[in-house]
Amino acid sequence: MKKITAAVAFILAVMMLLSSCNEAVPGPEPKDDPGTEPQSAAPVESDEPPESAEQPEEGIPEEDFYEDRGSVKVLRGLDFIPDSLTNSYEGCVVAFKDEITSIELGYIDFEKRTIRRGKAELGEVDMGGLRFSNVWLINGFVVIMTDDTREIIVLDRELKEIYRGAFEEVSGQMVYAGSGRIVSMFAESEGLLIITVGADGQPEISRCDIEYPGQNDSIYVNSYISGDEMLVDFYGSETYEQQSGILNISTGECRTFSPDLYGFMSCSGCILSTDYMTGEIRVFDASRPNLVTVLDTGDCRINDGWYPSWPKGEASYLSLVRTDLDNTGISVVDPVTGERAARIGLDPDIISVYPVVEIGERICALLRYDYEGAEAEIMIAGLEKEESPNDWPGMLTREDPKGKRANDARAEEMYREYGISVYMRDESVRYLNGYAVVPAYDEAKIAETLDIISGFFKNCPEGFVRDIAAQYSGFDICLVNRIIPDTSNRNSIGDAAAFTVETGGIELIVIDVTSNDLDRTIAHEFFHVIENTMTNLSVYDPAYYGIEAFARWELLNPYGFEYRWIYTEEDGSTVDSSSEYLSTYWTEGREDEIYFVDGYCTTYPSEDRARVFEYIAVPPDGTLPVWFGEKMILKAEYLCACIREVFGDENWEDVSWERFLDPGHDLQYFRENYQLWPAW
């Protein structure tokens, strides 16, 4: 232990629906201010004059609208990072970012190469602070629904608000249903809610009574098939059974599949099912749902890292996605013919490809580079039949301004050289030893820490670090932004800069990259690994039975001194001491009376040793402090003699942490001069 010294929770509403099948129900009058026109989407602040928002009919020049990136093009000109994309309509999609009280919108027309910007104001959130909004592109209108206020907001292509109304029946969870419709995702005995947005942009609400098959009494709507048909799952509250089938939202009629068929999505009028054991995707015709064929996806199998991307709106193709360092890309397949329409390699830095939206014979996708949503791009690529099934046109990697890719390369190099795995960003999150952590995303801090770790390892005797790592099933280092203590645990330090723990055969060091004196912190924690390894060898390996393993350490302390054997006081503060033997209370001429670096050394013998090691391994300004007198030197010499007994070999001629010590004070010297029994 080193002490510092200086997706979405869902709320499902119970739907209050009306009585007759598809009977139109008039909604409330649109909200507007007395004496005013319908309100417009809030303008977005810009340094450009207002008229700059009016883009010429011919659109933005192609070189300014797109950035060519090898096999794909990346959209330019969108001045916010979107959360998602809507379904497409006549060559357009809407990118949006949900800010809870408002939604940022970008209406993108890929045919005309225009981007309209706007904002829909949603108002304050009620007590509880939860709100989920859905956004669709229906008949060219942007339709927004909120789950808390149950409002429907409609904006036109210019992102001007033309309708706003609240409906008690509305649930925020809706699914695209074709022909200008969206339907509620969940329904029970009351039926299914349908919202239709016509050519005038005014929503109309109706309901479909469902003729539930068998003993089923509730429904979950998966996706749109074609015409009036939706792919659904039926549930029985008494039988606890689930069965897939088809619902006609115009008539309420249902058809079920055979019990062994479960449809997970639909596209091109087909229904798709998966078998993760074999990696197969099975296709069955909606009109004959028990007639099944197997879709040949080549080497893009769903039990080998590939997963299907759920379509937004109507889809003619199945998009399979994979995101990992070795094989990141999209494979687009025609589920009817089995022909691959495109196969596109993507930047290995991408962690998520969703959603994938079809725009004619092109696909558009949101590419995310981090889990925080701070880095994302919108790509578009053409769909053309492959000349060769093995062709894998790659996306050119973007620039690496923040150094993420370089840091990943450093971590890979460290693993190759030392056998140590370094985890960064979200992969670093663990809960161990009474601590939780906050992940670090500051690539500059991560790079600095990696450089310090690498520099320390390079100063160790050749092969020493790899030999240590080989003693464990894994040796991991997690780089984090903050370490959070468990205040109820007196062995959990409130101001920890790092900690080391062995768990399940894995030796783990967690380091706060924002802490001071990182070089000494790393030396301190690595000493804990050295000591843990020595202890394990002395217990489990007969070749090391009887090693010294710091047995005489307490003979080098002041007479009568006892360690506290706890890290924190009852008030939560880290253990300290006012002993005259601490360097904290050193005065000139008392160098040879100092036994401890600071009060933290009085907690445990292992922390005392780690503090001594960090000062001889990484001495401030390249030399030992003036207070590091004969008692401290003696401790350092004994510590190094014990390490050398276990690990020393022909590569240990000039060991960096022994350069200030007397080579004559080897382990034999201590055995002759410090008898274990009697101690004093």
XYZ file of C-alpha atoms in Angstrom:
680
model
C 0.000 0.000 0.000
C 1.321 3.458 -0.849
C -0.049 6.485 0.996
C -0.133 9.896 -0.698
C 2.176 12.155 1.008
C 1.286 15.610 -0.357
C -27.573 2.018 -21.692
C -29.781 3.097 -18.965
C -32.155 2.058 -16.236
C -35.548 1.490 -17.696
C -38.880 2.680 -16.224
C -41.817 0.832 -17.747
C -45.115 2.730 -17.535
C -48.441 0.872 -17.259
C -50.240 1.810 -20.465
C -53.800 3.127 -20.138
C -55.181 2.338 -23.581
C -58.520 2.877 -25.287
C -61.131 0.331 -26.315
C -61.654 -0.430 -30.009
C -59.264 -1.805 -32.640
C -57.548 1.022 -34.480
C -60.183 3.526 -33.453
C -58.748 7.007 -33.892
C -58.553 8.906 -30.613
C -58.282 12.685 -30.706
C -55.418 13.992 -28.623
C -55.209 17.234 -26.672
C -54.695 20.480 -28.458
C -51.030 21.327 -29.119
C -49.467 23.477 -26.427
C -48.574 26.972 -27.517
C -48.196 30.409 -26.042
C -51.254 32.673 -26.316
C -51.084 34.810 -29.405
C -47.962 33.198 -30.811
C -47.047 30.834 -33.580
C -45.938 27.262 -32.684
C -42.591 27.484 -30.962
C -39.369 26.757 -32.880
C -36.533 24.518 -31.828
C -34.134 26.516 -29.680
C -31.334 28.059 -31.759
C -27.807 26.797 -31.207
C -25.272 29.438 -30.257
C -22.726 30.020 -32.999
C -20.073 32.510 -33.959
C -21.504 32.511 -37.507
C -24.172 35.040 -38.496
C -27.723 33.644 -38.379
C -28.054 33.456 -42.141
C -25.160 30.955 -42.266
C -27.610 28.277 -41.098
C -29.365 28.599 -44.457
C -27.211 26.326 -46.553
C -27.163 26.611 -50.340
C -29.413 24.205 -52.231
C -26.418 22.403 -53.698
C -25.233 21.636 -50.157
C -21.825 21.579 -48.516
C -18.897 20.779 -50.843
C -18.142 17.077 -50.659
C -14.593 17.591 -49.359
C -16.033 19.623 -46.459
C -18.959 17.269 -45.847
C -16.919 14.048 -45.734
C -13.452 12.968 -44.727
C -12.237 10.066 -46.843
C -11.027 7.277 -44.559
C -10.129 4.434 -46.907
C -13.140 2.151 -47.316
C -15.506 4.569 -45.555
C -16.268 8.263 -45.357
C -16.601 10.081 -42.041
C -19.022 12.962 -41.626
C -17.631 16.416 -40.994
C -19.421 19.516 -39.797
C -21.488 18.139 -36.906
C -20.579 20.304 -33.911
C -21.602 17.876 -31.143
C -20.920 14.233 -30.262
C -24.179 12.304 -30.773
C -25.508 9.553 -28.536
C -27.283 7.810 -31.374
C -28.919 8.032 -34.798
C -32.538 7.676 -35.864
C -33.852 5.470 -38.628
C -33.392 6.859 -42.151
C -35.900 8.571 -44.452
C -35.235 9.499 -48.079
C -31.468 9.715 -47.666
C -31.598 11.438 -44.278
C -30.909 10.540 -40.664
C -31.021 12.572 -37.483
C -28.100 12.482 -35.044
C -29.071 13.362 -31.503
C -27.659 13.813 -28.006
C -29.955 13.479 -25.021
C -29.127 16.179 -22.440
C -32.123 15.179 -20.236
C -33.685 18.663 -20.223
C -33.119 19.093 -23.957
C -32.035 17.123 -27.010
C -29.383 18.323 -29.436
C -30.346 17.489 -33.012
C -28.533 17.310 -36.325
C -30.722 16.639 -39.384
C -28.320 15.151 -41.941
C -29.281 14.888 -45.603
C -26.680 12.699 -47.301
C -28.187 13.247 -50.771
C -28.129 17.062 -50.628
C -25.087 17.172 -48.270
C -26.754 19.458 -45.733
C -26.784 19.493 -41.928
C -29.500 21.352 -40.043
C -28.887 22.005 -36.349
C -31.381 22.558 -33.591
C -32.404 21.776 -30.058
C -35.653 20.504 -28.593
C -36.339 21.823 -25.102
C -37.913 19.209 -22.811
C -38.177 21.156 -19.563
C -36.986 20.363 -16.077
C -37.068 16.841 -14.688
C -39.359 16.023 -11.773
C -37.992 14.817 -8.446
C -36.006 11.638 -9.018
C -34.104 13.060 -11.973
C -34.934 10.272 -14.440
C -36.121 10.835 -17.985
C -35.759 8.710 -21.096
C -36.555 10.022 -24.535
C -36.912 8.294 -27.883
C -36.288 9.989 -31.222
C -37.506 8.827 -34.657
C -37.573 10.155 -38.200
C -41.154 9.584 -39.410
C -42.229 10.794 -42.873
C -39.399 13.328 -42.709
C -40.494 14.702 -39.319
C -38.438 14.384 -36.143
C -40.654 12.777 -33.491
C -39.557 12.891 -29.838
C -41.270 11.145 -26.944
C -40.491 11.506 -23.250
C -41.451 8.942 -20.641
C -41.957 11.277 -17.667
C -44.084 14.063 -19.191
C -45.573 11.659 -21.795
C -45.190 14.354 -24.422
C -44.974 13.948 -28.171
C -42.913 16.658 -29.861
C -42.770 16.954 -33.653
C -40.220 19.056 -35.576
C -40.014 19.635 -39.306
C -36.952 19.350 -41.566
C -35.807 22.808 -40.474
C -36.019 21.565 -36.856
C -38.822 23.984 -36.097
C -41.350 22.678 -33.619
C -44.765 22.179 -35.206
C -46.478 20.099 -32.539
C -46.288 19.432 -28.812
C -48.890 17.528 -26.829
C -49.123 15.299 -23.786
C -50.931 11.933 -23.807
C -51.486 9.860 -20.682
C -51.450 6.685 -22.793
C -47.984 7.306 -24.250
C -45.024 5.253 -23.064
C -41.458 6.259 -23.881
C -40.666 2.730 -25.115
C -41.819 2.544 -28.736
C -40.784 0.623 -31.873
C -40.755 1.691 -35.525
C -43.678 0.106 -37.398
C -43.448 1.381 -40.996
C -45.842 3.663 -42.916
C -45.286 6.610 -40.576
C -46.049 4.586 -37.435
C -44.469 3.701 -34.137
C -45.987 1.236 -31.664
C -45.582 0.596 -27.957
C -42.954 -2.005 -27.126
C -44.931 -3.617 -24.299
C -48.615 -4.473 -24.035
C -50.858 -6.534 -21.807
C -54.611 -7.088 -21.920
C -55.345 -3.466 -22.821
C -53.780 -3.764 -26.256
C -51.102 -2.040 -28.293
C -50.720 1.728 -28.722
C -50.067 3.014 -32.257
C -48.917 6.546 -33.103
C -49.151 7.644 -36.735
C -47.533 10.830 -38.018
C -49.090 11.931 -41.281
C -47.931 14.221 -44.068
C -48.912 17.284 -42.032
C -46.738 16.220 -39.059
C -49.710 15.915 -36.704
C -49.719 12.706 -34.617
C -52.782 10.521 -34.335
C -53.123 7.889 -31.636
C -55.020 4.633 -32.056
C -55.022 1.237 -30.449
C -55.018 -2.364 -31.555
C -56.746 -5.031 -29.476
C -54.651 -8.200 -29.533
C -56.072 -11.662 -30.044
C -53.604 -13.441 -27.777
C -52.890 -17.035 -28.760
C -53.343 -19.795 -26.174
C -52.771 -18.780 -22.553
C -50.588 -15.797 -23.400
C -51.618 -12.443 -21.984
C -48.729 -10.027 -22.640
C -46.489 -9.101 -25.513
C -43.042 -7.699 -26.262
C -42.560 -6.130 -29.715
C -39.168 -6.928 -31.237
C -39.080 -5.250 -34.648
C -40.925 -4.366 -37.833
C -41.218 -7.025 -40.566
C -43.240 -5.474 -43.418
C -46.715 -4.186 -44.167
C -48.691 -4.334 -40.918
C -46.693 -7.174 -39.373
C -44.426 -6.978 -36.337
C -42.127 -9.626 -34.861
C -43.179 -10.193 -31.244
C -42.684 -12.436 -28.214
C -45.757 -13.685 -26.341
C -45.729 -14.395 -22.590
C -48.098 -16.187 -20.260
C -48.234 -14.854 -16.706
C -49.590 -18.163 -15.378
C -47.667 -20.605 -17.563
C -44.383 -18.602 -17.548
C -43.938 -19.651 -21.159
C -42.510 -17.577 -24.001
C -43.161 -18.016 -27.702
C -42.227 -15.941 -30.739
C -44.690 -14.997 -33.428
C -46.162 -12.333 -35.692
C -48.711 -9.649 -34.843
C -50.770 -7.788 -37.421
C -51.183 -4.333 -35.905
C -54.065 -3.548 -38.246
C -56.275 -6.481 -37.252
C -54.783 -7.666 -33.947
C -54.414 -11.194 -35.316
C -51.441 -13.296 -34.153
C -49.520 -16.272 -35.537
C -47.050 -18.222 -33.430
C -43.925 -20.078 -34.502
C -43.133 -23.652 -33.554
C -41.872 -23.826 -29.933
C -38.217 -24.300 -30.923
C -38.065 -21.114 -33.021
C -37.311 -17.767 -31.394
C -37.083 -14.754 -33.650
C -34.711 -12.062 -32.405
C -34.968 -9.569 -35.282
C -36.311 -9.104 -38.775
C -35.051 -7.552 -42.002
C -35.917 -7.748 -45.701
C -39.219 -9.391 -44.777
C -37.372 -12.296 -43.134
C -37.177 -13.354 -39.519
C -33.800 -14.231 -38.047
C -32.940 -16.580 -35.215
C -29.551 -17.438 -33.755
C -27.806 -20.545 -32.506
C -24.814 -19.488 -30.432
C -23.679 -23.094 -30.023
C -23.075 -23.557 -33.748
C -22.607 -19.886 -34.664
C -25.408 -20.145 -37.212
C -28.039 -17.562 -38.112
C -31.271 -19.194 -39.211
C -33.661 -17.450 -41.598
C -37.371 -18.156 -41.949
C -39.963 -16.568 -44.163
C -42.629 -14.561 -42.344
C -45.352 -16.146 -44.491
C -44.138 -19.696 -43.715
C -42.461 -19.264 -40.309
C -41.571 -22.921 -39.827
C -39.567 -23.149 -43.067
C -35.975 -22.520 -42.005
C -32.731 -22.124 -43.931
C -29.273 -21.441 -42.554
C -27.615 -18.187 -43.587
C -24.010 -18.602 -44.678
C -22.056 -15.796 -43.001
C -18.647 -17.204 -43.920
C -16.057 -16.606 -41.210
C -18.228 -13.958 -39.496
C -19.859 -16.303 -36.998
C -21.805 -15.132 -33.986
C -19.983 -17.482 -31.624
C -16.646 -15.986 -32.683
C -16.977 -12.382 -31.563
C -19.490 -11.223 -34.210
C -22.908 -9.955 -33.223
C -25.900 -8.744 -35.242
C -26.712 -5.043 -35.137
C -30.365 -4.413 -34.382
C -31.837 -2.477 -37.353
C -33.183 1.030 -36.950
C -36.342 1.256 -39.013
C -36.709 -0.802 -42.180
C -33.717 -2.913 -43.192
C -32.901 -4.926 -46.308
C -29.623 -6.319 -44.981
C -28.253 -7.950 -41.862
C -25.243 -6.117 -40.422
C -22.827 -8.197 -38.360
C -20.379 -6.270 -36.208
C -17.172 -7.175 -34.404
C -15.085 -4.861 -32.222
C -11.727 -6.050 -30.982
C -8.097 -5.166 -31.626
C -7.528 -8.028 -34.051
C -10.661 -7.888 -36.169
C -12.927 -4.835 -36.015
C -15.419 -4.409 -38.809
C -18.879 -4.715 -40.333
C -20.064 -7.555 -42.563
C -23.319 -6.790 -44.407
C -25.281 -9.793 -45.698
C -28.448 -10.145 -47.787
C -30.561 -12.583 -45.714
C -32.612 -13.642 -48.754
C -29.802 -14.568 -51.142
C -27.009 -15.094 -48.604
C -24.738 -12.823 -50.655
C -22.427 -10.480 -48.794
C -23.126 -6.882 -49.771
C -20.099 -5.366 -48.047
C -17.305 -6.195 -45.683
C -15.535 -3.237 -44.127
C -12.575 -3.248 -41.771
C -12.702 -0.545 -39.116
C -10.250 1.298 -36.888
C -9.201 -1.095 -34.067
C -9.675 1.738 -31.534
C -13.458 1.532 -32.047
C -15.270 -0.052 -29.084
C -18.844 0.140 -30.380
C -20.616 0.228 -33.761
C -24.263 1.117 -33.147
C -26.647 1.866 -34.619
C -26.161 0.749 -38.220
C -28.712 2.466 -40.473
C -29.402 1.763 -44.141
C -29.605 4.737 -46.501
C -30.483 3.298 -49.889
C -27.504 1.271 -51.040
C -25.292 2.682 -48.300
C -24.940 2.080 -44.590
C -24.446 4.734 -41.942
C -23.150 3.902 -38.466
C -22.139 5.632 -35.256
C -18.591 4.653 -34.273
C -17.638 5.115 -30.622
C -14.052 5.274 -29.406
C -14.671 5.393 -25.655
C -17.302 4.454 -23.077
C -17.873 8.024 -21.942
C -19.228 9.150 -25.307
C -16.498 11.791 -25.615
C -15.232 10.454 -28.946
C -17.533 9.291 -31.722
C -17.849 9.608 -35.496
C -20.575 9.026 -38.072
C -19.408 6.898 -40.999
C -21.044 6.051 -44.300
C -20.035 3.329 -46.745
C -21.397 1.945 -49.998
C -22.916 -1.512 -50.370
C -21.410 -3.323 -53.329
C -21.185 -7.042 -53.921
C -17.718 -8.344 -53.068
C -15.472 -9.565 -55.831
C -13.697 -11.872 -53.405
C -15.156 -13.340 -50.191
C -11.780 -12.799 -48.519
C -11.602 -9.129 -49.452
C -11.512 -6.955 -46.327
C -11.132 -3.291 -47.304
C -9.875 -1.465 -44.281
C -10.816 1.845 -42.724
C -7.800 4.100 -42.480
C -7.038 4.810 -38.833
C -7.625 8.343 -37.667
C -4.998 10.514 -36.094
C -4.157 9.779 -32.465
C -4.168 13.277 -30.945
C -4.782 12.110 -27.379
C -2.214 9.308 -27.497
C -4.649 6.455 -26.786
C -3.234 4.227 -29.489
C 0.338 4.981 -28.408
C -0.522 4.060 -24.805
C -2.073 0.792 -25.939
C 1.148 0.061 -27.844
C 3.243 0.803 -24.711
C 1.095 -1.603 -22.715
C 1.490 -4.310 -25.357
C 5.253 -3.829 -25.335
C 5.328 -4.133 -21.541
C 3.479 -7.416 -21.736
C 5.869 -8.790 -24.355
C 8.961 -7.722 -22.429
C 7.953 -8.467 -18.829
C 4.812 -10.617 -18.930
C 2.845 -7.899 -17.109
C -0.632 -6.837 -18.282
C -1.505 -3.143 -17.959
C -5.199 -2.238 -17.798
C -6.384 1.300 -18.536
C -9.625 3.261 -18.811
C -12.757 1.152 -18.164
C -10.781 -2.105 -18.171
C -9.028 -0.969 -14.975
C -12.187 -0.980 -12.856
C -11.985 -3.543 -10.051
C -13.180 -3.715 -6.449
C -10.488 -5.311 -4.305
C -8.968 -5.098 -0.858
C -11.627 -2.714 0.454
C -11.252 -0.193 -2.372
C -13.263 0.906 -5.394
C -11.723 2.927 -8.231
C -12.593 5.606 -10.781
C -11.165 4.873 -14.251
C -8.594 7.243 -15.790
C -9.133 8.677 -19.280
C -6.366 11.317 -19.260
C -4.058 9.818 -21.887
C -1.226 12.213 -20.987
C -1.286 11.050 -17.342
C -1.521 7.430 -18.457
C 1.469 7.923 -20.773
C 3.501 9.545 -17.993
C 2.763 6.650 -15.639
C 3.612 4.041 -18.278
C 6.939 5.774 -18.905
C 7.768 5.771 -15.175
C 6.848 2.093 -14.810
C 8.930 1.178 -17.854
C 11.872 3.249 -16.580
C 11.769 1.530 -13.187
C 11.671 -1.937 -14.738
C 14.617 -1.101 -16.992
C 16.687 -0.244 -13.892
C 16.019 -3.654 -12.354
C 18.506 -6.522 -12.876
C 18.044 -8.247 -16.227
C 15.273 -10.849 -16.148
C 14.268 -9.967 -12.558
C 10.814 -8.502 -13.350
C 9.908 -11.324 -15.737
C 11.036 -13.908 -13.147
C 8.766 -12.271 -10.559
C 5.808 -12.224 -12.997
C 6.383 -15.904 -13.832
C 5.607 -16.851 -10.220
C 1.946 -15.900 -10.724
C -0.833 -16.962 -13.065
C -1.040 -13.265 -13.910
C 0.612 -9.990 -12.977
C -1.675 -7.008 -13.627
C -1.236 -3.264 -13.226
C -4.390 -1.116 -13.252
C -4.033 2.612 -13.913
C -6.911 4.593 -12.396
C -7.933 8.177 -11.722
C -8.891 7.769 -8.059
C -8.925 5.106 -5.356
C -12.018 5.162 -3.136
C -11.680 3.664 0.357
C -14.197 1.673 2.344
C -14.626 3.945 5.364
C -15.949 1.082 7.490
C -12.678 -0.842 7.076
C -9.725 0.349 9.195
C -7.329 -1.289 6.728
C -8.690 0.856 3.898
C -6.682 4.089 3.629
C -8.502 7.311 2.854
C -5.612 8.861 0.908
C -4.159 5.815 -0.865
C -2.144 6.523 -4.011
C -1.801 2.818 -4.829
C -2.249 -0.634 -3.385
C -1.063 -4.180 -4.073
C -3.046 -7.349 -3.559
C -2.801 -10.985 -4.547
C -6.096 -12.569 -5.540
C -6.792 -15.883 -7.218
C -3.143 -16.390 -8.134
C -2.928 -12.947 -9.761
C -0.650 -10.251 -8.370
C -2.293 -6.874 -8.850
C -1.017 -3.316 -8.460
C -3.533 -0.446 -8.680
C -2.032 3.029 -9.207
C -3.680 6.459 -9.123
C -2.095 8.244 -12.107
C -2.908 11.662 -10.620
C -0.851 11.134 -7.436
C 2.469 12.806 -6.660
C 5.871 11.053 -6.601
C 4.739 8.340 -9.009
C 8.289 7.006 -9.360
C 8.562 6.229 -5.634
C 4.956 4.976 -5.551
C 5.796 2.407 -8.217
C 8.966 1.330 -6.400
C 6.995 1.044 -3.144
C 4.297 -1.184 -4.674
C 6.787 -3.306 -6.582
C 8.582 -4.025 -3.329
C 5.303 -5.399 -1.955
C 5.258 -7.759 -4.946
C 8.850 -8.796 -4.223
C 8.016 -9.518 -0.586
C 4.816 -11.396 -1.477
C 6.820 -13.544 -3.878
C 9.473 -14.305 -1.258
C 6.788 -15.296 1.249
C 5.078 -17.586 -1.256
C 8.372 -19.269 -2.179
C 9.310 -19.809 1.461
C 5.990 -21.554 2.092
C 5.288 -23.460 -1.116
C 8.643 -24.179 -2.763
C 10.977 -26.626 -0.933
C 13.961 -25.068 -2.677
C 13.349 -21.916 -0.635
C 12.471 -23.391 2.741
C 14.490 -21.673 5.456
C 15.252 -18.428 3.571
C 15.801 -15.339 5.689
C 12.720 -13.454 4.419
C 13.319 -10.432 6.716
C 13.230 -12.520 9.912
C 15.645 -10.129 11.751
C 13.945 -6.924 10.629
C 12.541 -5.905 14.011
C 15.989 -6.297 15.603
C 16.950 -3.205 13.589
C 14.261 -1.053 15.226
C 14.589 0.938 18.504
C 14.387 -1.199 21.659
C 10.775 -1.734 22.729
C 9.226 -0.431 19.493
C 6.031 -2.155 18.279
C 4.177 -1.684 14.990
C 0.535 -0.577 15.155
C -0.772 -3.340 12.827
C -3.550 -1.099 11.521
C -3.737 1.556 8.782
C -6.328 4.012 10.072
C -7.326 5.471 13.398
C -10.898 5.187 14.672
C -11.651 8.681 13.307
C -10.673 7.506 9.797
C -7.350 9.339 9.602
C -4.254 7.466 8.438
C -2.010 6.233 11.262
C 0.797 8.648 12.067
C 3.327 9.006 14.853
C 5.135 11.737 16.750
C 8.094 9.518 17.562
C 11.514 11.168 17.644
C 12.761 8.288 15.470
C 10.921 9.577 12.385
C 12.627 11.618 9.668
C 9.681 13.986 10.040
C 11.275 15.176 13.317
C 14.883 15.116 12.171
C 17.151 17.971 13.150
C 20.723 18.508 12.081
C 23.135 16.158 13.816
C 20.478 13.512 14.568
C 20.853 11.546 11.318
C 21.991 8.396 13.104
C 18.971 8.420 15.409
C 16.414 8.119 12.594
C 14.847 4.653 12.146
C 11.717 5.422 10.076
C 10.839 7.524 7.037
C 7.532 8.710 8.520
C 4.581 7.700 10.697
C 3.165 5.458 7.952
C 6.162 3.165 8.466
C 4.902 2.389 11.955
C 1.734 0.663 10.642
C 3.196 -2.657 9.435
C 6.726 -4.040 8.951
C 5.982 -4.528 5.233
C 5.139 -0.820 4.832
C 8.314 0.113 6.714
C 10.386 -2.017 4.330
C 8.583 -0.687 1.236
C 9.284 2.909 2.348
C 12.969 2.135 2.787
C 13.099 0.441 -0.621
C 11.502 3.338 -2.460
C 14.178 5.743 -1.156
C 17.122 3.558 -2.188
C 15.534 2.532 -5.519
C 14.417 6.053 -6.497
C 16.443 8.476 -4.355
C 15.313 12.110 -4.521
C 17.661 14.121 -6.773
C 19.751 10.987 -7.287
C 21.100 10.793 -3.728
C 19.896 9.726 -0.305
C 18.375 12.398 1.950
C 20.628 13.775 4.681
C 18.458 12.183 7.405
C 19.029 8.736 5.888
C 21.699 7.919 8.498
C 23.379 4.728 9.707
C 20.210 3.141 11.187
C 18.323 3.652 7.923
C 21.318 2.433 5.896
C 21.507 -0.703 8.047
C 17.842 -1.441 7.374
C 18.389 -0.929 3.660
C 21.408 -3.253 3.640
C 19.511 -6.032 5.399
C 16.533 -5.616 3.090
C 18.751 -5.902 -0.001
C 20.643 -8.877 1.420
C 17.356 -10.771 1.881
C 16.246 -9.980 -1.685
C 19.628 -11.020 -3.095
C 19.487 -14.343 -1.228
C 16.390 -15.345 -3.219
C 16.824 -13.655 -6.585
C 20.514 -12.807 -6.941
C 22.414 -14.335 -9.876
C 25.132 -13.420 -12.383
C 23.078 -10.412 -13.526
C 23.197 -8.833 -10.066
C 26.640 -7.225 -10.249
C 25.546 -3.581 -10.343
C 22.098 -3.372 -8.818
C 20.759 0.194 -8.812
C 19.201 0.093 -5.330
C 22.429 -1.203 -3.756
C 24.680 1.615 -4.971
C 24.656 3.519 -1.646
C 25.239 0.451 0.543
C 28.265 -1.354 2.009
C 28.726 -4.616 0.037
C 30.385 -6.137 3.115
C 27.100 -6.001 4.994
C 25.736 -9.141 3.364
C 23.347 -11.646 4.880
C 26.166 -13.446 6.713
C 27.067 -10.171 8.449
C 23.537 -9.838 9.833
C 23.344 -13.465 10.890
C 26.553 -13.058 12.879
C 25.667 -9.723 14.471
C 21.901 -9.954 15.022
C 20.943 -13.164 16.764
C 17.301 -14.209 16.485
C 17.332 -15.858 19.942
C 17.445 -14.319 22.396
C 16.407 -11.132 20.600
C 17.967 -8.695 23.137
